[in-house]
Amino acid sequence: MNSPLRFSAIHDAVRSLPGLWRDINGMPTLWTLPDSSPKTIGIADLSALTRWGVKGAQAADWLSQQGLPIPEQPNTWVPLPEGGLIARLGRTEFLIEDSVGSAIAPRLAAACQSPPPKVYPVLRQDLALGMVGDRLPDLLRQTCSFNFQALALADRPVILTSMIGVAVTILPGELHGQPFYRIWCDGTFGDYLWCTLLDIAIELGGGAVGTELVQG
Amino acid sequence: MSHRLPPLPGEWIDRQHPIDALFEGDRLPGYLGDTITSALWAAGQRVLGRSFKYHRPRGILSFANHDINVLVQDGQRLNGRADVTPLTAGMVLSAVNTDGGVRGDRRRILDFLSPFLPVGFYYKAFHNKRLFPFWERMIRNISGLGQIDPTTPHIRTAKRYDFCDVLVIGAGISGLSAALTAANGGADVVIVDENARAGGSGGYQLGGDWSRAEQTQALVDAVQQHKRIRLYTDTLAAAYYADYWVPLVDGERLTKMRAKAVIMANGAYEQPAVFRNNDLPGVMLASAAQRLIYRYAVKPMDRAVVLTANFDGYRAALDLAERGIQVQAIVDLRQSQSSNSLIQALQARGIPIYFQSCIYEAKGHPTRDGVASAVICPLDAEGVPQPGFSQEIPCDGILMSVGWAPAANLLYQAGTRMRFDDAVQQFIPDQLPAGVFACGRVNGSYDWERKKQDGDRAALDALAFLGFSPSLPSIPRPAPLVEESPSHSYPVVDHPAGKNFVDFDEDLQFKDFKNAAQEGFDNIELLKRFTTVGMGPSQGKHSNMNALRILARITGKTPGDVGTTTARPFFHPVPLSHLAGRGFTPERHTPLHSRHASMNAVFMPVGAWRRPEYYAQPGKSREDCIRAEVNTVRTGVGLIDVGTLGKLEIRGPDAALFLERVYTGRYSNLKVGMSRYALMLDEAGVVIDDGVIARFGAEHFYFTTTTSGAAAIYRELARLNTLWQMDCGLVNLTGARSAINLAGPYARAVLSKLTDLDLSGSAFPYLGVREAVIAGIPALLMRVGFVGEWGYEIHVPAEFAPALWDALLEAGQSQGVTPFGVEAQRRLRLEKGHLIVGQDTDGLTTPREANLGWAVKSDKPFFIGQRSLQAMASRPIQHLLVGFMLEPTFQGTPPQECHLVIDGSDIAGRVTSITFSPTLQRYIGLAYVKPSLSTVGTSIFIRLSDRSMIRATVSPTPFYDPDNTRQKEPLLQRQEMAV
């Protein structure tokens, strides 16, 4: 077997966890943990999902030409028919993230090798986390000054805010009736964010979970 | 003997759960719900603590979280406030600030030495430099509260955020009423109270009338059952910050509450009267006695004298009488009052009332552990006591009910303009900030109905402010109380023997204020600092108002003219553990962090990053390791993680023009496939950043910034792009791309194993840039020479960095490739004479001074800083950056960065960089010197910290490879693609 080329920003922090690892898009990923009992908070590394960004005045039109649905309002998201999601970050910037089974982001990246005017591709190398559990609001209240309780999930909001001093993009939602939040941040803050959130999650009765549990 | 009363409705103690603790070796029985003080008082203990300065015996004063003379230690927990700290089973308690226990405190001798400890003692004592150490030692030995146990475990107290529409501070009658009205109007309400239960004074200031307690309880019940109200008890609103931020402190944590509107129903602090021995155990505020009775069912005393100046005192007397306590007398500072139901009720019980009288002094037992009698006397028309007509009334307790001070600390912090209201004799809000509302006592509303009405009114105002549509019509602010003032204008009685305390925290007597004013400290700010009034743990809650009245009387002003001091956040002490919370210090790691760690990297902080300073090797010193790393790069091949560099990308037709406007160089003529040094100035023409700009397409540039400048530079460029509306787009790739610099004579040989790219000097010349695949990884390559050797800066998506690092190490194994750290890189660049922005420049350095004039294309139409450079062009230069070397034979302590260059007796410059060059085998450096010393060959003198002088010689730079031969091949052919 060839050595993997892609590594998550928190690969070294996660690799000591016992569990089943899978190769997702060329990245070793902790897929399941032996302890699959429900947790008050479960945090999983979703970095292996392929993602791509684009910004510029013509970015929305270009994406539309590529057949993607465009969130109408800034700071909202919509699911992609093939799986994954597209989030509108502000007026003219977009984040596209695949599901485990889709590959829209690589296709877009390839199509944008020679970008048209006012379309600027954005290399996304985020740490991507998925957090689920009924005590998630407690964790968020300790780490982020944003009032998530005031959001209407039906509006599919996307929040660009700061969490424990790190700029993050947060997509709140629900998974199996429980709060489920996706978080993206600059991967260079990955170790710090992961370790801090995991510490708090453990204090609240939670812990790390495999990607399978939150891949939605 | 127990002083516990029979069960009372609504009492806070649970008699089904008796608990035991120890206080200074004695068993302390109590009930669940007791505080330490209530249990002690119930057990008959009267001396609960010792005063801070004179070590006088003290008992209960406020019983409201401000009895700072009764601080206790429970094992590793220091300075708990006994009046509010719950008694728990197994506590082992002792009073702090004693030498030998609270009863036998050996330092009580200080009380007799008090004449030698005048006001301003600290200032006077420390004025003499010679005696400073003596006093310091002595005071350090005597003072200090509690014994710290250094083995105390770290208690993690996580902070949290919380949110609401309306935050109501204070769950008394007005606060409860406000919360209900606001919630009924549709608002999400949080109401907080520092007490263990809601209700405030509605639960204990009854005057024997239980219906008030029932009405209050009905409000509490309604609040507790309301689905839009969250009631937080045992929670202190400790400060107010802009935009309705209020830190809430409870036993577990600090909560940062973000409200949309704040209603201040903070209430008021009852104020003591000033008379001789007003600090004896047994002398307490009337509200303290009422809390003892109704919350904890503890009898405050057996025989009481009530000193009052309002009808609250009468109500307190009735509460005592109802509980079987003999009220010996009511002493009213006011003139005779017309008869009312309270007076009649007291008279019916045969309690004598002495109008226009005062307590001249309290007399204690010979053991000074309690009150034996009250000496009262009439006041003349001017309010001056007439001790010649005094009489002594035996008692074991004295209640003081002479006035209130608004708990307006948060209102002040919110920016409220307060005014002194003569009718209620207190400061009340005059002009409130938008979204902040006040009600209840803090707003001058004192009786039950007024407080409720005021709470409703404040809530309706808050609802209107928030855009809710309240169903109730707006209510005007209740009219001020006219029939009586709740506070006396001057409840102060002088006494020739003193010991009439104004500030119980700091043992300040009435005479101290007179003396301070006499010494010229006659405004409130000076008086506070000189006397230390209000600077103790209770922060003046029971002393500032009396101090203010005294100063007003001394200076002939009104209290309003004297004004108040500022109560800074937090206005009440908060445990440091709460403030510290969990440590959130963002730290950045490159994707190669664990690779470095596994190779024994010694990390150093660089801004938020952690970078390898060097890689430790067994048996080698730090210096040896660094020199070896330098040597590897000069003679073999090394690699360094430079992923911390700022990495930006710009695309679009105006990209080149944009770069030319923000950097000093010219980039429109930069050929595709080439790179160029980039220097950035601020508007003042000062060097603020540098990097390399690479052109990968006609409208596509990729460029680097310094590690420390990355975030700020991107922000600024994004701002400028928005401002200038140019046709280009910026992307910050600092975290998304990783970068490794492979450098040394064998760099090409190593890289060639991993790529098909033609790496020959002709195909890929110095300063060339290429897109290539390295070890299967898509990469951007830049042939740069920061360290002065043939090298490649390889930029890849961050997720590929570990794989690239591994591949380079493996490919370079036969060439002996090794990683090198930041310190080796600094030495290598210094040998090459390259400056580092921020180290070899400062906040005033211009390109000309830094010898960077070559990087400035002044003939461009515009770039940031250009106008300033033009304005400075004709001015003589003050100093220049030059290279220097020490003698090769130099031994001893070398100069350090920032050491001064001395010319004669003048400062002529300073060293910015210096290091031992392993390549040149001598010390080399950079320094700013005045122009007359900048000629190559000039001797300069550098002064060390020990004032010795080191001679150095100004030298040309680069020190190493001045002709740049390390970057050239014999048949160099630069092939640049046409734009």
Tab-separated table of C-alpha atoms in Angstrom, chain A residues 4-7 12 15 27 55 113 115 118-125 140-147 164-166 186-189 191-192 196 199-200 203, chain B residues 156 158-161 163 245 253 582 584-589 594-595 609 649 651 714 727-731 733 735-737 775-777 797-800 802-803:
chain	number	residue	atom	x	y	z
A	4	PRO	CA	-1.010	8.403	2.157
A	5	LEU	CA	-0.466	11.845	0.704
A	6	ARG	CA	-3.220	13.758	2.456
A	7	PHE	CA	-3.220	14.268	6.199
A	12	ASP	CA	-1.372	13.324	14.959
A	15	ARG	CA	-4.121	8.811	15.533
A	27	MET	CA	-6.757	10.751	3.768
A	55	LYS	CA	-15.049	34.148	-4.436
A	113	GLN	CA	-8.116	26.038	-13.562
A	115	PRO	CA	-10.932	31.091	-13.954
A	118	LYS	CA	-14.087	38.083	-11.378
A	119	VAL	CA	-14.013	34.468	-10.285
A	120	TYR	CA	-11.231	33.611	-7.854
A	121	PRO	CA	-10.714	30.038	-6.703
A	122	VAL	CA	-9.961	29.546	-3.024
A	123	LEU	CA	-7.843	26.633	-1.874
A	124	ARG	CA	-9.602	25.236	1.216
A	125	GLN	CA	-7.430	23.261	3.601
A	140	LEU	CA	-20.780	26.345	22.618
A	141	ARG	CA	-21.665	28.606	25.535
A	142	GLN	CA	-18.187	27.999	26.953
A	143	THR	CA	-16.356	28.634	23.732
A	144	CYS	CA	-18.235	31.091	21.564
A	145	SER	CA	-19.937	34.406	22.248
A	146	PHE	CA	-22.512	33.901	19.531
A	147	ASN	CA	-26.100	33.208	20.528
A	164	ILE	CA	-11.845	30.372	21.685
A	165	GLY	CA	-9.901	32.992	19.766
A	166	VAL	CA	-9.993	31.241	16.387
A	186	ASP	CA	-7.721	27.389	9.459
A	187	GLY	CA	-5.972	24.052	9.863
A	188	THR	CA	-2.972	25.638	11.558
A	189	PHE	CA	-5.223	26.212	14.579
A	191	ASP	CA	-4.476	21.057	17.177
A	192	TYR	CA	-5.458	23.862	19.512
A	196	THR	CA	-9.602	22.414	23.623
A	199	ASP	CA	-11.255	18.662	26.735
A	200	ILE	CA	-14.507	20.495	27.289
A	203	GLU	CA	-15.840	17.318	30.921
B	156	ARG	CA	-10.976	24.875	36.724
B	158	ALA	CA	-14.983	27.477	32.930
B	159	LYS	CA	-16.519	30.714	31.778
B	160	ARG	CA	-19.567	30.682	29.616
B	161	TYR	CA	-21.690	33.018	27.565
B	163	PHE	CA	-27.985	35.668	26.276
B	245	TRP	CA	-22.373	42.940	28.680
B	253	ARG	CA	-18.172	30.182	37.180
B	582	ARG	CA	-9.999	28.076	31.312
B	584	PHE	CA	-7.762	30.010	25.844
B	585	THR	CA	-4.502	30.928	24.144
B	586	PRO	CA	-4.654	30.172	20.459
B	587	GLU	CA	-1.547	28.450	19.210
B	588	ARG	CA	-0.762	27.742	15.589
B	589	HIS	CA	1.082	24.687	14.390
B	594	SER	CA	4.720	16.574	14.866
B	595	ARG	CA	7.476	15.853	12.351
B	609	TRP	CA	3.204	30.009	16.067
B	649	GLU	CA	-2.757	35.201	-3.980
B	651	ARG	CA	-5.870	37.437	-9.556
B	714	TYR	CA	-4.097	40.589	4.366
B	727	ASP	CA	-10.614	44.556	-10.759
B	728	CYS	CA	-8.782	41.893	-8.806
B	729	GLY	CA	-9.430	39.461	-5.991
B	730	LEU	CA	-7.301	38.548	-3.013
B	731	VAL	CA	-7.135	35.176	-1.321
B	733	LEU	CA	-3.592	31.104	1.673
B	735	GLY	CA	-2.984	28.413	6.457
B	736	ALA	CA	-4.013	26.599	3.321
B	737	ARG	CA	-0.521	26.308	1.901
B	775	ALA	CA	6.679	13.418	-5.224
B	776	GLY	CA	3.230	13.274	-6.715
B	777	ILE	CA	2.157	16.478	-5.018
B	797	PRO	CA	-1.529	22.488	-0.050
B	798	ALA	CA	-1.202	22.049	3.694
B	799	GLU	CA	-2.605	18.529	3.749
B	800	PHE	CA	0.304	17.345	1.552
B	802	PRO	CA	3.887	15.879	5.813
B	803	ALA	CA	4.128	13.680	2.734
